[in-house]
Short mmCIF file of C-alpha atoms in Angstrom, two decimals:
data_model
loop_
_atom_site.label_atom_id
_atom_site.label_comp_id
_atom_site.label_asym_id
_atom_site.label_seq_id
_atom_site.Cartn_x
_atom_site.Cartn_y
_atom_site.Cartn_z
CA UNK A 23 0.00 0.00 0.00
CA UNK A 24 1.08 3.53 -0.64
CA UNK A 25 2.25 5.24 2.42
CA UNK A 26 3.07 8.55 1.42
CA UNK A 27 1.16 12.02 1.86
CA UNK A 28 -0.65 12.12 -1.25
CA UNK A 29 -3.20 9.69 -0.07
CA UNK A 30 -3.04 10.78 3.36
CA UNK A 31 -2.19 13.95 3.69
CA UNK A 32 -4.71 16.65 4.69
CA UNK A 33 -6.26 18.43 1.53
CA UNK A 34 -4.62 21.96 0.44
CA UNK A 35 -7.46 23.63 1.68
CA UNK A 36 -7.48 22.51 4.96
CA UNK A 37 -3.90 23.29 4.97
CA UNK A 38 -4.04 27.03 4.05
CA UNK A 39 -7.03 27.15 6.77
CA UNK A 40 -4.64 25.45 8.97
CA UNK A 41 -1.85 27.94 8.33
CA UNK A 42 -3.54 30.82 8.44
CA UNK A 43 -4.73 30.12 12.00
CA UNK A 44 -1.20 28.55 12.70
CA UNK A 45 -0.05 31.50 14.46
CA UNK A 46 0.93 30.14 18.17
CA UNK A 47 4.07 30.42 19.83
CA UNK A 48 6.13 30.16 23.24
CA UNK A 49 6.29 33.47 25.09
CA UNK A 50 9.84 35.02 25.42
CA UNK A 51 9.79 33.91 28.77
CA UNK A 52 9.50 30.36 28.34
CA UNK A 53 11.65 30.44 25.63
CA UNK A 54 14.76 31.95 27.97
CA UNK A 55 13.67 29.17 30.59
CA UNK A 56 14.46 26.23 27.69
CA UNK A 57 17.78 28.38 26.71
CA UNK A 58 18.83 29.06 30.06
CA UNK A 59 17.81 25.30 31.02
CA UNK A 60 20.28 24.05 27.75
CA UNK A 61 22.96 26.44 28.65
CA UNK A 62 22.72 25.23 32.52
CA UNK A 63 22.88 21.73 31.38
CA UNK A 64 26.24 22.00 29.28
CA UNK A 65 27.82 23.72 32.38
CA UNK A 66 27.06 21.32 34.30
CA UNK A 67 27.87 18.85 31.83
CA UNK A 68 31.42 20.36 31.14
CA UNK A 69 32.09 21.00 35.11
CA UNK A 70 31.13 17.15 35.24
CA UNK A 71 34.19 16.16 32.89
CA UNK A 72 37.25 17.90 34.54
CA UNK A 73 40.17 16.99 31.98
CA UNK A 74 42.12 15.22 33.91
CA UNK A 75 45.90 15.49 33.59
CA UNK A 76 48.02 12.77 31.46
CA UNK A 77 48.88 10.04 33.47
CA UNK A 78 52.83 9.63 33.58
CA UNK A 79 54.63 6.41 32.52
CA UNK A 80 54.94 5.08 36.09
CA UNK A 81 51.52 5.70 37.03
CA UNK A 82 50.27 5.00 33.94
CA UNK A 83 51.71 0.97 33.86
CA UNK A 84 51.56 0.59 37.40
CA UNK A 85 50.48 -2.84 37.76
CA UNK A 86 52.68 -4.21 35.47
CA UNK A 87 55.70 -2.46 36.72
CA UNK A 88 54.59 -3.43 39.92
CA UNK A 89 54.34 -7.41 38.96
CA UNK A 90 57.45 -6.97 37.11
CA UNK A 91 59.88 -5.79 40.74
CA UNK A 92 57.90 -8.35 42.50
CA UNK A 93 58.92 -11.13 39.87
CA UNK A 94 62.57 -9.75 39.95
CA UNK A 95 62.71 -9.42 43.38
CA UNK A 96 61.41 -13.17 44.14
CA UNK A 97 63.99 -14.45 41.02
CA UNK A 98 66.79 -12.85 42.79
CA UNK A 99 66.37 -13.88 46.53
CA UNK A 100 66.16 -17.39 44.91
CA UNK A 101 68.79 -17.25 42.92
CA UNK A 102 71.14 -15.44 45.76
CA UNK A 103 69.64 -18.43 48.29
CA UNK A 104 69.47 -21.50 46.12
CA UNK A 105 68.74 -23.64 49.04
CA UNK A 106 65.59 -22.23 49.37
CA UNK A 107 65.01 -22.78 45.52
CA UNK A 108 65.84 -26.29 46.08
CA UNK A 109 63.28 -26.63 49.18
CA UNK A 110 60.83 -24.58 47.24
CA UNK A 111 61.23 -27.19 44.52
CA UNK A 112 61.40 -30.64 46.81
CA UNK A 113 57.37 -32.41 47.22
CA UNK A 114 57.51 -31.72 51.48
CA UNK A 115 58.03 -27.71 50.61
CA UNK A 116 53.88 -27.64 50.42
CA UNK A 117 53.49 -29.26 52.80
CA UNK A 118 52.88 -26.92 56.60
CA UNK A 119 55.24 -29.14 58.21
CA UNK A 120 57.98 -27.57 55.96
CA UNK A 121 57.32 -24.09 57.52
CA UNK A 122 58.93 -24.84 61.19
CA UNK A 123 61.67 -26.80 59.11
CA UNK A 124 62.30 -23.40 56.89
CA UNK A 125 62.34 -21.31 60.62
CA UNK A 126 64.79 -23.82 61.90
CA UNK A 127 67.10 -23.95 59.18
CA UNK A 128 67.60 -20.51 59.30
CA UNK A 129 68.82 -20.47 62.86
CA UNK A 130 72.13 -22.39 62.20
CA UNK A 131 72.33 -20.23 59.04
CA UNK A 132 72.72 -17.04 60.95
CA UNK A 133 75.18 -18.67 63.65
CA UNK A 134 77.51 -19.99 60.78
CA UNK A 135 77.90 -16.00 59.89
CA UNK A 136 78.47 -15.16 62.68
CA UNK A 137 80.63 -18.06 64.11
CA UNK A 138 82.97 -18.10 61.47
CA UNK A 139 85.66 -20.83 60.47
CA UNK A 140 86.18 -21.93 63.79
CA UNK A 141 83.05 -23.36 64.25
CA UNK A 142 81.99 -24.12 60.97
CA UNK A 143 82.29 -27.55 61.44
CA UNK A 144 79.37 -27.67 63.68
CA UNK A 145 77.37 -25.44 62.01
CA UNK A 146 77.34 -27.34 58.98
CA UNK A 147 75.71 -30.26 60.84
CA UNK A 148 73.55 -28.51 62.45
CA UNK A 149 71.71 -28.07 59.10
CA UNK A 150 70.50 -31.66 59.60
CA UNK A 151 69.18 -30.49 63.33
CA UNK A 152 65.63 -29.85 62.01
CA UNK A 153 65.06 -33.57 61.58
CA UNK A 154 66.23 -33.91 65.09
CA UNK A 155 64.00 -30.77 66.23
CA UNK A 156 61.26 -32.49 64.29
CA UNK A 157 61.31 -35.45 65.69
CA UNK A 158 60.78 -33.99 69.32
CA UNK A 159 57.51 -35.99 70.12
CA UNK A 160 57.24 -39.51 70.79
CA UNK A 161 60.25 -41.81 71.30
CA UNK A 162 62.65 -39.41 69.79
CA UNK A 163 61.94 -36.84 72.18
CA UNK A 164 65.33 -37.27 74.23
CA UNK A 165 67.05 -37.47 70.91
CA UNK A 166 65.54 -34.22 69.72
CA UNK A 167 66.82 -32.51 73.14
CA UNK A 168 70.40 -33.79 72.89
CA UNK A 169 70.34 -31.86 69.72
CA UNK A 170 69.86 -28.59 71.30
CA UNK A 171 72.98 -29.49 73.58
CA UNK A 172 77.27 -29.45 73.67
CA UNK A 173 78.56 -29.75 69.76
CA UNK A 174 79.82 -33.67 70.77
CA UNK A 175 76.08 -34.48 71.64
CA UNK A 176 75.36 -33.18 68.54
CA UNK A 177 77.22 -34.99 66.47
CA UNK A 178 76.70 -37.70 68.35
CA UNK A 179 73.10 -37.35 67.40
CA UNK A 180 73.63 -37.06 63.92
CA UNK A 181 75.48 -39.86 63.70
CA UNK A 182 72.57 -41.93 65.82
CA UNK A 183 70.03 -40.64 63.95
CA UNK A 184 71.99 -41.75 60.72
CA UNK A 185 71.91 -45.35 62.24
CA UNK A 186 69.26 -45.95 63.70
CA UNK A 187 66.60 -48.30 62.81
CA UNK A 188 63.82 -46.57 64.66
CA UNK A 189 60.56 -46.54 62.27
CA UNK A 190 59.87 -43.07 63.17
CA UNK A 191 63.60 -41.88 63.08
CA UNK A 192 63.57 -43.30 59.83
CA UNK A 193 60.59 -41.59 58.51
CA UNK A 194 61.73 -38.44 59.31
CA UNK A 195 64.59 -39.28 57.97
CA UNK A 196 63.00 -39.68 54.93
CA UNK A 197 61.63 -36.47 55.05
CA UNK A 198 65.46 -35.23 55.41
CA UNK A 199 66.20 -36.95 52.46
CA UNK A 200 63.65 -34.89 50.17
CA UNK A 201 64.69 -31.59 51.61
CA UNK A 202 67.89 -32.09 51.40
CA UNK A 203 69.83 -32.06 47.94
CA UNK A 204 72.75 -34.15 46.87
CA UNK A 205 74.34 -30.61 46.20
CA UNK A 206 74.09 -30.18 49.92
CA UNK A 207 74.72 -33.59 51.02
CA UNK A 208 78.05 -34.01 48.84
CA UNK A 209 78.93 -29.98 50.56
CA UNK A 210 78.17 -31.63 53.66
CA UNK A 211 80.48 -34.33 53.36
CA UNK A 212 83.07 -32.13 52.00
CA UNK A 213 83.11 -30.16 55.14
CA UNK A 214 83.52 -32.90 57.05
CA UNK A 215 86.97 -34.19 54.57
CA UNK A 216 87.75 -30.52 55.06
CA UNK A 217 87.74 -30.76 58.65
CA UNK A 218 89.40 -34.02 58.80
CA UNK A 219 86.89 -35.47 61.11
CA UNK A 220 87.22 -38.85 58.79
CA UNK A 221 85.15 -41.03 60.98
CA UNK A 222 82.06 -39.20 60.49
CA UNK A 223 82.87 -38.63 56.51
CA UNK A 224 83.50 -42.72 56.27
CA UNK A 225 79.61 -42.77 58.13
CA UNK A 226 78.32 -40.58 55.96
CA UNK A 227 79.85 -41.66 52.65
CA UNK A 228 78.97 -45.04 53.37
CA UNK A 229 75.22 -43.40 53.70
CA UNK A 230 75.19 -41.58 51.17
CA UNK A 231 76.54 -44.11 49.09
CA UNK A 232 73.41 -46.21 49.51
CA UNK A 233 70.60 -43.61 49.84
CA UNK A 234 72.38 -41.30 46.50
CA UNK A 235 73.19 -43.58 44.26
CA UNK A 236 73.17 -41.09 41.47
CA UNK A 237 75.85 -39.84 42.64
CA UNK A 238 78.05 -42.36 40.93
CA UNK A 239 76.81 -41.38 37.73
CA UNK A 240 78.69 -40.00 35.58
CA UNK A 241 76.80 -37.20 34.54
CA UNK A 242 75.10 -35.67 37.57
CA UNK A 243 76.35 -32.54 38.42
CA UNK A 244 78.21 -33.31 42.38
CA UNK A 245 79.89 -36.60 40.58
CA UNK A 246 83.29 -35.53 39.91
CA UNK A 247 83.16 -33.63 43.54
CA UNK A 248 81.95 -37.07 44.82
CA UNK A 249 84.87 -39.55 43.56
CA UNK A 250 87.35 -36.75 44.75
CA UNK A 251 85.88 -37.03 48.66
CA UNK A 252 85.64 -41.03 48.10
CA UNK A 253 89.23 -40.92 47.36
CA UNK A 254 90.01 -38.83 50.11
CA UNK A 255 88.22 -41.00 52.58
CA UNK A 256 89.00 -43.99 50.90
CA UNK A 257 93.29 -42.93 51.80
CA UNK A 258 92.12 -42.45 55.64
CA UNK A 259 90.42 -45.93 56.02
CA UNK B 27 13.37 17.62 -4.17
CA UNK B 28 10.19 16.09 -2.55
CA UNK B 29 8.92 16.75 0.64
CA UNK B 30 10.27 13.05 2.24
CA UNK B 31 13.43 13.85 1.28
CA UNK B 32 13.56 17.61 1.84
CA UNK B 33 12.27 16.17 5.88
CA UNK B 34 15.11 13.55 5.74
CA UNK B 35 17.67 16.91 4.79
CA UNK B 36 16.47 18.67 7.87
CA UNK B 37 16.52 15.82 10.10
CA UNK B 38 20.29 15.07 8.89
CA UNK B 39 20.84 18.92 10.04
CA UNK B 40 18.91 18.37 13.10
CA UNK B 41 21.09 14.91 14.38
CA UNK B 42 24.23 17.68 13.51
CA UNK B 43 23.14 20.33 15.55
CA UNK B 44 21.81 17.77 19.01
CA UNK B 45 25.54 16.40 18.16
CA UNK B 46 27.16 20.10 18.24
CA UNK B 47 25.08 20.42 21.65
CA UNK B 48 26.16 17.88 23.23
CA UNK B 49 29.65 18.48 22.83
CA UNK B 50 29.04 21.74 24.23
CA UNK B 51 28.22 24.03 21.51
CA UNK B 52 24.48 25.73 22.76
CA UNK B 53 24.20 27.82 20.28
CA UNK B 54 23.16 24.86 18.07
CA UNK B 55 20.37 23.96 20.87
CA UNK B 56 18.99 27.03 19.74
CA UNK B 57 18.76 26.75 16.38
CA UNK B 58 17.21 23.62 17.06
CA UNK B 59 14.64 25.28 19.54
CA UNK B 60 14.22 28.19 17.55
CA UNK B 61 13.28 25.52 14.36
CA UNK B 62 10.75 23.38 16.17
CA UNK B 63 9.71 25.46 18.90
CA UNK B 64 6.56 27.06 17.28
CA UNK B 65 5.15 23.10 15.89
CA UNK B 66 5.67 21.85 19.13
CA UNK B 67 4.05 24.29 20.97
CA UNK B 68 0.85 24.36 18.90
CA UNK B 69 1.11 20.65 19.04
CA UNK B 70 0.70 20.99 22.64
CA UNK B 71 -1.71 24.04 22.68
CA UNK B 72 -3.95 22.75 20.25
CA UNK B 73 -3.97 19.47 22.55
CA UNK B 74 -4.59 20.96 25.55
CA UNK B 75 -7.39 23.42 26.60
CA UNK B 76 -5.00 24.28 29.54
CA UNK B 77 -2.49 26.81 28.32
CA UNK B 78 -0.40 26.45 31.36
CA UNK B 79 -0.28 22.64 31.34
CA UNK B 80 0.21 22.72 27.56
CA UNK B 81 3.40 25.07 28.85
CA UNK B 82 4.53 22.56 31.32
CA UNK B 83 3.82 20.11 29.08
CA UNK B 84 6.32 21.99 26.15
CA UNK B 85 9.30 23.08 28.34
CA UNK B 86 9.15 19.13 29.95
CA UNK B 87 9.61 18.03 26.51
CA UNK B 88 12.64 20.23 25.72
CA UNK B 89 13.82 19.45 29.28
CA UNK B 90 14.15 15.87 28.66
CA UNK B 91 15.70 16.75 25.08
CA UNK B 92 18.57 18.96 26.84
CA UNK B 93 18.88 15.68 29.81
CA UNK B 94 18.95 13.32 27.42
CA UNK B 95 21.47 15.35 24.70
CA UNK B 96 24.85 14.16 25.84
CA UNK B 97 23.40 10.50 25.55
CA UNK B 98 21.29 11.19 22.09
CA UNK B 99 22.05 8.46 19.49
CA UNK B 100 20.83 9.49 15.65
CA UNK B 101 19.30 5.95 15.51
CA UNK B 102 15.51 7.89 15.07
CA UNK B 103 15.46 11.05 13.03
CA UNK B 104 15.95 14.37 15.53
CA UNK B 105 11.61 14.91 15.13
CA UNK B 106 10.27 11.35 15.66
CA UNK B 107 12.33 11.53 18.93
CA UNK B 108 11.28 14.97 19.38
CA UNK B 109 7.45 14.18 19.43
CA UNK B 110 7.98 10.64 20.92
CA UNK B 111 8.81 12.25 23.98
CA UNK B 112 5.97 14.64 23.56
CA UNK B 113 3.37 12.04 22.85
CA UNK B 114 4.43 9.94 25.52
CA UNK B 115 4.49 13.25 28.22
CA UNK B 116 0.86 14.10 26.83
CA UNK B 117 -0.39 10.56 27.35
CA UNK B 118 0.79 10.37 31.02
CA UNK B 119 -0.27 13.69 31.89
CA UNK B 120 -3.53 14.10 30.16
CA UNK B 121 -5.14 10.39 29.29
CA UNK B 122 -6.74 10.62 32.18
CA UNK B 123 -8.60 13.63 31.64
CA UNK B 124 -10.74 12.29 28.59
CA UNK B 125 -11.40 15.00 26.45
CA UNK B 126 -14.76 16.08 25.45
CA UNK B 127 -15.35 14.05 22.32
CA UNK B 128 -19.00 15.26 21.33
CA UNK B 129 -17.68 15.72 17.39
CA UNK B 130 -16.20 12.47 16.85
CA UNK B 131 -19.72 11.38 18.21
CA UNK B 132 -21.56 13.27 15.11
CA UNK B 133 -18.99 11.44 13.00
CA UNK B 134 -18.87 7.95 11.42
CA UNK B 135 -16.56 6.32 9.12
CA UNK B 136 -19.72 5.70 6.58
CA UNK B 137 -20.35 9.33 6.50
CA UNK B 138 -19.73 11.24 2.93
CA UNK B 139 -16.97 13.95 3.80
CA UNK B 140 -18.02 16.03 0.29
CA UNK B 141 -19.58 18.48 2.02
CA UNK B 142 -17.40 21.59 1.89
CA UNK B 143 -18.52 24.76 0.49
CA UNK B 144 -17.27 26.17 -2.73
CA UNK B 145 -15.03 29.12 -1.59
CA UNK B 146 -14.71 31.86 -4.29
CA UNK B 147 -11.29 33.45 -3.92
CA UNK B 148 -12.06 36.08 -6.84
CA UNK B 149 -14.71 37.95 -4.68
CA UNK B 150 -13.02 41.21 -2.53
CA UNK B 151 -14.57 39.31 0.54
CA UNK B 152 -12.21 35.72 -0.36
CA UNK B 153 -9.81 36.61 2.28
CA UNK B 154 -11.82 37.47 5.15
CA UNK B 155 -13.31 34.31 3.96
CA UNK B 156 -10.42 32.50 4.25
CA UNK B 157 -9.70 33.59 7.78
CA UNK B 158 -12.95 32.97 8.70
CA UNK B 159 -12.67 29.48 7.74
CA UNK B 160 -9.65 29.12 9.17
CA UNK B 161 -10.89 30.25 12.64
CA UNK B 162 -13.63 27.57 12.00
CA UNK B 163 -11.09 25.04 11.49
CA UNK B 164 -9.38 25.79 14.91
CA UNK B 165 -12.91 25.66 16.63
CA UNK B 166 -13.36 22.13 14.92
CA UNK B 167 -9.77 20.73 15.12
CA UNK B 168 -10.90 21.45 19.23
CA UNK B 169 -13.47 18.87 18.95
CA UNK B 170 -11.75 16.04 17.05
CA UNK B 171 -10.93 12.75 19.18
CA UNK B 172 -8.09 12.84 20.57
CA UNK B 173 -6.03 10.30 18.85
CA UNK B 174 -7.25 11.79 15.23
CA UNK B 175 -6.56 15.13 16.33
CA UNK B 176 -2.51 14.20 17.33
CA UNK B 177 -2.61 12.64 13.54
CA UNK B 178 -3.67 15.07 12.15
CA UNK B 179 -1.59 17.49 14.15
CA UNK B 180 1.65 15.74 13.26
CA UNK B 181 0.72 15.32 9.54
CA UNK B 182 -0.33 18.92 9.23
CA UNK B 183 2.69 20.87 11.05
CA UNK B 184 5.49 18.34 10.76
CA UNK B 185 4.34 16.56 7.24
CA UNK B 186 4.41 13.25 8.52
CA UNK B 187 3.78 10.66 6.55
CA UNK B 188 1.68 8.20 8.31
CA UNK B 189 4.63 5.19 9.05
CA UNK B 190 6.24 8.44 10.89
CA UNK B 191 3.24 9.23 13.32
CA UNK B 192 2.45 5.41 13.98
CA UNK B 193 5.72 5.06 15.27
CA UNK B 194 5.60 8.25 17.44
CA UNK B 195 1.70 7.24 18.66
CA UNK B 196 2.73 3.58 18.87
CA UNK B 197 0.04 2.34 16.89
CA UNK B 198 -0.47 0.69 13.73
CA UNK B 199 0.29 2.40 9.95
CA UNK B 200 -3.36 1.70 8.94
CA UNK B 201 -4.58 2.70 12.06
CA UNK B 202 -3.08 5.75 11.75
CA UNK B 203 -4.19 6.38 8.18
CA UNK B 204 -7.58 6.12 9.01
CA UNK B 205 -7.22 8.39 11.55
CA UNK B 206 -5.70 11.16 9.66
CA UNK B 207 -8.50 10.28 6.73
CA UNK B 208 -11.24 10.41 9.02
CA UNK B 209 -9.73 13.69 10.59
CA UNK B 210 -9.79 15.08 7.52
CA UNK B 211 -13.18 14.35 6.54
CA UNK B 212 -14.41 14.75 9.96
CA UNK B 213 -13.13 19.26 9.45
CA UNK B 214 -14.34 19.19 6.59
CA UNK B 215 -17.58 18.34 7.10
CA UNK B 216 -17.20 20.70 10.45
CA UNK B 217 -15.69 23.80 8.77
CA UNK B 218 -19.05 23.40 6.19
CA UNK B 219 -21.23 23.19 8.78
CA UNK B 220 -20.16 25.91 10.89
CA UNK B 221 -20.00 28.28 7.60
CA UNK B 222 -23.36 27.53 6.74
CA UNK B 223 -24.74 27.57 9.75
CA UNK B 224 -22.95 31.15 9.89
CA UNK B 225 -24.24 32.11 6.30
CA UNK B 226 -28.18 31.40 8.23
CA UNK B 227 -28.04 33.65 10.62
CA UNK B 228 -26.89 36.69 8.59
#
């Protein structure tokens, strides 16, 4: 159907009657009132959208600065602290017994600063003392206590703990295991050569010789360090 | 250029100047007001019988026009949005006051609207005539129904085709044709009645 306004439009002579009479309009007054209302409106409107001043570069990427330092910052404490990369790493680091291990570790780490050569025999070991700390319920509770004593006890400890057939000495010994890395164990030992205190090296050799047998491969990274120390011990059998 | 494309021209320079407005520029609102100020008004007043709520009524309209201005998309031409918002602010505020419909009573769609009188424009008296009639057709366009008398409104100040007005009434395009047909008739026959019932008593 058509739809345009020759078939509905209003005849011409209703328009010229229409126009003629069309004569209406606003007054003045209610026309200022729309004006002034429009020109209110846009004030408004323009107070509304204060230009706000270019954000700078740092403010501007903020976040991803931010993630960036935080991401550098965690990279380098692990790569200045590669211990704690390796614990990070090992299965038991999830788990919330790991925590108290983490706390105690640190200990010894602060008195082997500030103890120095002399004593950095004993220091050393005592990085095996949170097993020993661990272990302070049940059975192992006297062993645990000993650890805390004179540097002979200590050792002594170690040593006990390294042979001892105890179920639960063994599981936490197991837990030991995982934390600790053959980079550390094979130091460990090497301390020990170092020191000269060849009983405990022919112990722990002889352990480690059974619990890291990767060791004697020929292309993990502490082998070549390994067969030197075997040799050593091996000349003070 | 025809008419439908000569309202499509303005309605391009309308969209332009609610743009300029809205990006601050009010001297373009008042071109705009200045251009439909007088057709929207009349649309109002010739509504209404109450001038001041046909005011209120008018200066709502171009309230929510300037509220709405920063947000205005030119999806609808600048006039169906226009007198959208009119319709729908004289529906809400005057619906309920059903007007006085007595003429669309006297009228029926079988009725023959050929009743006008032959107006001779030659004679010295043709213009006071004219003006005559025309003040006839005010009194009748007074007592059309409502909805015919918004039609015709629209189609006679705006030139809106009927498609235009059913989508600012919200009704159908054949509804709205008939109403602007009957409104015609429906003068008409008004405008010849009153005349010769004029013509009888001199």
């Amino acid at each position: 159907m058509k739809d345009n306004l020759n078939t509905e439009s209003v005849d011409s002579q209703l328009h010229t009657w229409y126009r003629l009479q069309a004569t209406e309009q606003p007054s003045e007054q209610l026309d200022d009132k729309v004006i002034a209302q429009a020109k209110a409106a846009i004030a408004n409107h323009n107070k509304d959208n204060v230009v706000k001043p270019r954000a700078d570069f740092w403010r501007q990427y903020r976040w991803p600065i931010s993630s960036a330092a935080s991401v550098m910052l965690v990279v380098t404490l692990l790569l200045v602290n590669p211990e704690i990369h390796d614990e990070l790493l090992s299965d038991d680091a999830a788990m919330p017994q790991s925590a108290p291990l983490l706390m105690q570790q640190d200990e010894p780490a602060m008195m082997r600063s500030a103890g120095q050569s002399e004593q950095s025999g004993n220091a050393d070991l005592s990085v095996d003392m949170p097993v020993i700390v661990e272990s302070t319920s049940g059975p192992n509770a006297k062993q645990a206590s000993m650890a805390n004593g004179v540097d002979d006890h200590h050792r002594s400890a170690t040593i006990e703990m390294m042979k001892s057939d105890d179920p639960v000495l063994a599981e936490n010994n197991s837990q030991n295991k995982a934390i600790i890395s053959d980079l550390q164990a094979v130091n460990h030992l090497s301390q020990l050569v170092s020191s000269q205190q060849w009983s405990e090296a022919i112990i722990l050799s002889q352990k480690m010789a059974e619990e890291r047998p990767q060791l004697n491969h020929v292309q993990h990274p502490q082998h070549l360090q390994w067969s030197k120390l075997l040799k050593a011990i091996a000349q003070h059998k | 250029m025809t008419k439908v494309s000569e309202i499509e021209v303005v309605d391009d320079i309308d969209q332009t100047l609610m743009h300029q407005y809205a990006q601050g520029d009010h001297s373009a609102f008042e071109q705009l007001y200045l251009k439909h100020k007088g057709p929207l008004y009349r649309y109002f007043v010739r509504q209404i019988g109450d001038k001041t709520l046909a005011e209120d009524l008018y200066q709502e309209t171009w309230g929510r026009v300037i509220k709405a201005a920063t947000s205005y998309q030119s999806q609808a031409k600048f006039t169906t949005w226009l007198y959208r918002i009119a319709h729908n602010l004289l529906v809400d505020h005057v619906r309920a006051l059903k007007p006085v419909d007595n003429f669309s009573e006297l009228f029926t769609e079988e009725q023959d609207s050929d009743g006008l009188l032959p107006s001779d424009k030659h004679s010295p008296y043709a213009d006071a005539e004219e003006q005559l009639k025309a003040s006839l057709l005010k009194r009748c366009i007074v007592l059309l129904p409502q909805v015919q008398k918004e039609a015709f409104l629209l189609n006679i100040e705006m030139g809106f085709t009927a498609a235009v007005i059913a989508e600012i009434a919200g009704v159908g395009l054949e509804a709205t044709k008939s109403r602007i047909r009957y409104a015609n008739q429906a003068l008409r026959e008004c405008v010849s009645e009153k005349w010769q019932e004029q013509n009888d008593e001199r």
